[in-house]
Tab-separated table of N, CA, C and O in Angstrom:
chain	number	residue	atom	x	y	z
A	1	ARG	N	-13.021	3.961	-4.102
A	1	ARG	CA	-11.849	3.841	-4.958
A	1	ARG	C	-11.683	5.027	-5.895
A	1	ARG	O	-10.565	5.370	-6.238
A	2	ASN	N	-12.774	5.624	-6.313
A	2	ASN	CA	-12.656	6.731	-7.264
A	2	ASN	C	-12.065	7.987	-6.625
A	2	ASN	O	-11.671	8.899	-7.331
A	3	ARG	N	-11.978	8.048	-5.302
A	3	ARG	CA	-11.367	9.201	-4.615
A	3	ARG	C	-9.866	9.027	-4.423
A	3	ARG	O	-9.168	9.989	-4.100
A	4	ILE	N	-9.346	7.816	-4.612
A	4	ILE	CA	-7.916	7.546	-4.403
A	4	ILE	C	-7.148	8.011	-5.632
A	4	ILE	O	-7.419	7.578	-6.748
A	5	LYS	N	-6.199	8.877	-5.412
A	5	LYS	CA	-5.419	9.473	-6.498
A	5	LYS	C	-3.928	9.291	-6.236
A	5	LYS	O	-3.495	8.958	-5.133
A	6	GLU	N	-3.146	9.569	-7.250
A	6	GLU	CA	-1.687	9.565	-7.139
A	6	GLU	C	-1.267	10.475	-5.993
A	6	GLU	O	-1.784	11.583	-5.840
A	7	GLY	N	-0.362	9.979	-5.162
A	7	GLY	CA	0.120	10.749	-4.021
A	7	GLY	C	-0.536	10.389	-2.706
A	7	GLY	O	-0.050	10.782	-1.651
A	8	ALA	N	-1.639	9.635	-2.758
A	8	ALA	CA	-2.280	9.181	-1.516
A	8	ALA	C	-1.381	8.153	-0.831
A	8	ALA	O	-0.569	7.487	-1.485
A	9	PHE	N	-1.522	8.020	0.452
A	9	PHE	CA	-0.813	6.980	1.199
A	9	PHE	C	-1.753	5.806	1.414
A	9	PHE	O	-2.950	6.001	1.656
A	10	PHE	N	-1.225	4.587	1.333
A	10	PHE	CA	-2.025	3.436	1.727
A	10	PHE	C	-1.449	2.867	3.011
A	10	PHE	O	-0.244	2.956	3.268
A	11	LEU	N	-2.303	2.319	3.839
A	11	LEU	CA	-1.914	1.678	5.095
A	11	LEU	C	-2.483	0.267	5.089
A	11	LEU	O	-3.685	0.092	4.876
A	12	TRP	N	-1.662	-0.734	5.293
A	12	TRP	CA	-2.118	-2.127	5.342
A	12	TRP	C	-2.588	-2.428	6.747
A	12	TRP	O	-1.852	-2.253	7.715
A	13	GLN	N	-3.814	-2.886	6.867
A	13	GLN	CA	-4.419	-3.147	8.164
A	13	GLN	C	-4.852	-4.615	8.241
A	13	GLN	O	-5.974	-4.967	7.906
A	14	PRO	N	-3.966	-5.506	8.722
A	14	PRO	CA	-4.301	-6.929	8.785
A	14	PRO	C	-5.296	-7.279	9.883
A	14	PRO	O	-5.965	-8.300	9.799
A	15	THR	N	-5.393	-6.456	10.915
A	15	THR	CA	-6.372	-6.664	11.987
A	15	THR	C	-7.043	-5.325	12.280
A	15	THR	O	-6.507	-4.270	11.929
A	16	PRO	N	-8.186	-5.317	12.926
A	16	PRO	CA	-8.921	-4.061	13.129
A	16	PRO	C	-8.168	-2.969	13.884
A	16	PRO	O	-8.459	-1.797	13.705
A	17	ASN	N	-7.201	-3.314	14.700
A	17	ASN	CA	-6.507	-2.310	15.512
A	17	ASN	C	-5.018	-2.210	15.230
A	17	ASN	O	-4.265	-1.765	16.093
A	18	ASP	N	-4.579	-2.618	14.037
A	18	ASP	CA	-3.146	-2.666	13.779
A	18	ASP	C	-2.854	-2.350	12.316
A	18	ASP	O	-3.362	-3.011	11.423
A	19	TRP	N	-2.051	-1.324	12.066
A	19	TRP	CA	-1.555	-1.024	10.730
A	19	TRP	C	-0.088	-1.409	10.707
A	19	TRP	O	0.678	-1.023	11.575
A	20	GLN	N	0.329	-2.186	9.697
A	20	GLN	CA	1.678	-2.737	9.712
A	20	GLN	C	2.557	-2.327	8.543
A	20	GLN	O	3.730	-2.664	8.521
A	21	HIS	N	2.018	-1.636	7.565
A	21	HIS	CA	2.845	-1.275	6.411
A	21	HIS	C	2.203	-0.079	5.722
A	21	HIS	O	0.984	0.106	5.786
A	22	ALA	N	3.012	0.725	5.051
A	22	ALA	CA	2.507	1.899	4.350
A	22	ALA	C	3.281	2.108	3.063
A	22	ALA	O	4.389	1.602	2.895
A	23	GLY	N	2.700	2.849	2.155
A	23	GLY	CA	3.357	3.194	0.908
A	23	GLY	C	2.638	4.356	0.249
A	23	GLY	O	1.624	4.842	0.753
A	24	ILE	N	3.147	4.765	-0.895
A	24	ILE	CA	2.586	5.888	-1.636
A	24	ILE	C	1.969	5.362	-2.924
A	24	ILE	O	2.605	4.606	-3.665
A	25	VAL	N	0.746	5.761	-3.195
A	25	VAL	CA	0.054	5.363	-4.420
A	25	VAL	C	0.615	6.181	-5.579
A	25	VAL	O	0.681	7.407	-5.510
A	26	THR	N	1.031	5.490	-6.652
A	26	THR	CA	1.543	6.191	-7.835
A	26	THR	C	0.543	6.197	-8.980
A	26	THR	O	0.625	7.036	-9.864
A	27	SER	N	-0.423	5.248	-8.978
A	27	SER	CA	-1.516	5.267	-9.954
A	27	SER	C	-2.590	4.276	-9.531
A	27	SER	O	-2.335	3.361	-8.751
A	28	VAL	N	-3.790	4.485	-10.045
A	28	VAL	CA	-4.923	3.599	-9.786
A	28	VAL	C	-5.400	3.074	-11.128
A	28	VAL	O	-5.589	3.840	-12.077
A	29	ASN	N	-5.564	1.748	-11.229
A	29	ASN	CA	-5.911	1.113	-12.499
A	29	ASN	C	-7.074	0.152	-12.309
A	29	ASN	O	-6.898	-1.055	-12.312
A	30	GLY	N	-8.266	0.672	-12.120
A	30	GLY	CA	-9.439	-0.191	-11.953
A	30	GLY	C	-9.422	-0.942	-10.635
A	30	GLY	O	-9.635	-0.353	-9.586
A	31	ASP	N	-9.135	-2.243	-10.683
A	31	ASP	CA	-9.142	-3.079	-9.485
A	31	ASP	C	-7.793	-3.165	-8.786
A	31	ASP	O	-7.647	-3.895	-7.809
A	32	THR	N	-6.788	-2.467	-9.288
A	32	THR	CA	-5.464	-2.484	-8.672
A	32	THR	C	-4.939	-1.063	-8.527
A	32	THR	O	-5.449	-0.124	-9.139
A	33	PHE	N	-3.892	-0.940	-7.715
A	33	PHE	CA	-3.197	0.338	-7.618
A	33	PHE	C	-1.703	0.072	-7.560
A	33	PHE	O	-1.254	-0.958	-7.080
A	34	GLU	N	-0.936	1.000	-8.111
A	34	GLU	CA	0.526	0.920	-8.148
A	34	GLU	C	1.077	1.720	-6.977
A	34	GLU	O	0.514	2.755	-6.610
A	35	THR	N	2.178	1.238	-6.401
A	35	THR	CA	2.755	1.897	-5.232
A	35	THR	C	4.269	1.980	-5.310
A	35	THR	O	4.903	1.274	-6.086
A	36	VAL	N	4.808	2.823	-4.461
A	36	VAL	CA	6.222	2.832	-4.113
A	36	VAL	C	6.252	2.625	-2.607
A	36	VAL	O	5.558	3.319	-1.861
A	37	GLU	N	7.041	1.629	-2.167
A	37	GLU	CA	7.069	1.260	-0.751
A	37	GLU	C	8.493	1.025	-0.295
A	37	GLU	O	9.280	0.428	-1.006
A	38	GLY	N	8.776	1.458	0.896
A	38	GLY	CA	10.062	1.173	1.508
A	38	GLY	C	9.943	-0.007	2.446
A	38	GLY	O	8.875	-0.575	2.639
A	39	ASN	N	11.077	-0.398	3.012
A	39	ASN	CA	11.105	-1.466	4.012
A	39	ASN	C	10.507	-2.762	3.469
A	39	ASN	O	9.741	-3.444	4.126
A	40	THR	N	10.861	-3.086	2.213
A	40	THR	CA	10.397	-4.306	1.564
A	40	THR	C	11.550	-4.869	0.751
A	40	THR	O	12.678	-4.415	0.865
A	41	ASN	N	11.296	-5.884	-0.047
A	41	ASN	CA	12.290	-6.415	-0.970
A	41	ASN	C	11.591	-7.154	-2.097
A	41	ASN	O	10.363	-7.143	-2.183
A	42	ASP	N	12.350	-7.814	-2.968
A	42	ASP	CA	11.761	-8.503	-4.119
A	42	ASP	C	10.849	-9.650	-3.717
A	42	ASP	O	9.997	-10.064	-4.498
A	43	ASP	N	11.004	-10.189	-2.510
A	43	ASP	CA	10.127	-11.254	-2.027
A	43	ASP	C	8.819	-10.710	-1.465
A	43	ASP	O	7.922	-11.478	-1.129
A	44	GLY	N	8.713	-9.388	-1.306
A	44	GLY	CA	7.485	-8.772	-0.832
A	44	GLY	C	7.307	-8.757	0.670
A	44	GLY	O	6.224	-8.481	1.156
A	45	VAL	N	8.376	-9.043	1.421
A	45	VAL	CA	8.235	-9.033	2.879
A	45	VAL	C	8.192	-7.598	3.386
A	45	VAL	O	8.699	-6.683	2.754
A	46	ARG	N	7.575	-7.402	4.539
A	46	ARG	CA	7.421	-6.047	5.056
A	46	ARG	C	8.633	-5.575	5.843
A	46	ARG	O	8.727	-4.411	6.192
A	47	GLU	N	9.553	-6.445	6.173
A	47	GLU	CA	10.762	-6.060	6.903
A	47	GLU	C	11.989	-6.195	6.003
A	47	GLU	O	12.997	-6.751	6.388
A	48	GLY	N	11.875	-5.694	4.798
A	48	GLY	CA	12.936	-5.816	3.813
A	48	GLY	C	13.996	-4.741	3.948
A	48	GLY	O	14.096	-4.061	4.953
A	49	TYR	N	14.720	-4.556	2.890
A	49	TYR	CA	15.905	-3.701	2.921
A	49	TYR	C	15.979	-2.740	1.731
A	49	TYR	O	17.018	-2.159	1.477
A	50	GLU	N	14.888	-2.586	0.978
A	50	GLU	CA	14.947	-1.708	-0.187
A	50	GLU	C	13.584	-1.069	-0.457
A	50	GLU	O	12.591	-1.410	0.173
A	51	VAL	N	13.580	-0.151	-1.401
A	51	VAL	CA	12.350	0.486	-1.867
A	51	VAL	C	11.946	-0.206	-3.163
A	51	VAL	O	12.781	-0.429	-4.032
A	52	CYS	N	10.672	-0.568	-3.297
A	52	CYS	CA	10.194	-1.291	-4.474
A	52	CYS	C	8.881	-0.713	-4.971
A	52	CYS	O	8.134	-0.110	-4.209
A	53	GLU	N	8.631	-0.935	-6.248
A	53	GLU	CA	7.319	-0.655	-6.815
A	53	GLU	C	6.484	-1.915	-6.693
A	53	GLU	O	6.997	-3.024	-6.850
A	54	ARG	N	5.194	-1.761	-6.428
A	54	ARG	CA	4.297	-2.898	-6.282
A	54	ARG	C	2.978	-2.607	-6.988
A	54	ARG	O	2.569	-1.445	-7.114
A	55	THR	N	2.311	-3.670	-7.404
A	55	THR	CA	0.931	-3.606	-7.863
A	55	THR	C	0.104	-4.332	-6.824
A	55	THR	O	0.392	-5.485	-6.486
A	56	ARG	N	-0.901	-3.667	-6.287
A	56	ARG	CA	-1.719	-4.250	-5.220
A	56	ARG	C	-3.189	-4.193	-5.603
A	56	ARG	O	-3.624	-3.261	-6.274
A	57	GLY	N	-3.925	-5.184	-5.144
A	57	GLY	CA	-5.377	-5.164	-5.261
A	57	GLY	C	-5.951	-4.511	-4.013
A	57	GLY	O	-5.301	-4.443	-2.972
A	58	PHE	N	-7.153	-4.020	-4.115
A	58	PHE	CA	-7.791	-3.407	-2.963
A	58	PHE	C	-8.184	-4.510	-1.992
A	58	PHE	O	-8.728	-5.530	-2.371
A	59	GLY	N	-7.872	-4.356	-0.742
A	59	GLY	CA	-8.157	-5.359	0.270
A	59	GLY	C	-8.208	-4.694	1.621
A	59	GLY	O	-8.908	-3.714	1.802
A	60	LYS	N	-7.413	-5.177	2.540
A	60	LYS	CA	-7.392	-4.614	3.898
A	60	LYS	C	-6.487	-3.395	3.955
A	60	LYS	O	-5.491	-3.358	4.664
A	61	TYR	N	-6.829	-2.394	3.161
A	61	TYR	CA	-6.040	-1.178	3.114
A	61	TYR	C	-6.914	0.006	3.490
A	61	TYR	O	-8.083	0.069	3.144
A	62	ASP	N	-6.296	0.942	4.181
A	62	ASP	CA	-6.889	2.252	4.409
A	62	ASP	C	-6.076	3.236	3.568
A	62	ASP	O	-4.913	2.964	3.248
A	63	PHE	N	-6.663	4.367	3.250
A	63	PHE	CA	-5.974	5.350	2.435
A	63	PHE	C	-6.045	6.716	3.095
A	63	PHE	O	-7.060	7.095	3.668
A	64	VAL	N	-4.936	7.442	3.019
A	64	VAL	CA	-4.865	8.817	3.487
A	64	VAL	C	-4.863	9.680	2.228
A	64	VAL	O	-3.932	9.621	1.423
A	65	LEU	N	-5.926	10.428	2.053
A	65	LEU	CA	-6.075	11.253	0.855
A	65	LEU	C	-5.460	12.617	1.079
A	65	LEU	O	-5.656	13.227	2.119
A	66	ILE	N	-4.722	13.075	0.116
A	66	ILE	CA	-4.050	14.365	0.196
A	66	ILE	C	-4.882	15.400	-0.535
A	66	ILE	O	-5.348	15.171	-1.601
């Protein structure tokens, strides 16, 4: 977690061989990270219609470090 910085990409991986959602990390705050994500909405679905800011906990995510 200490290597994840603003500008990194996160990838949601619900199963070992499938990534289903991505976003950009805007900040890291201890046990959570802030993001900007497209293809979502206020209900948090992954097939949404707008760009939203989210607060996420670390879980089944991979990160692409820049």
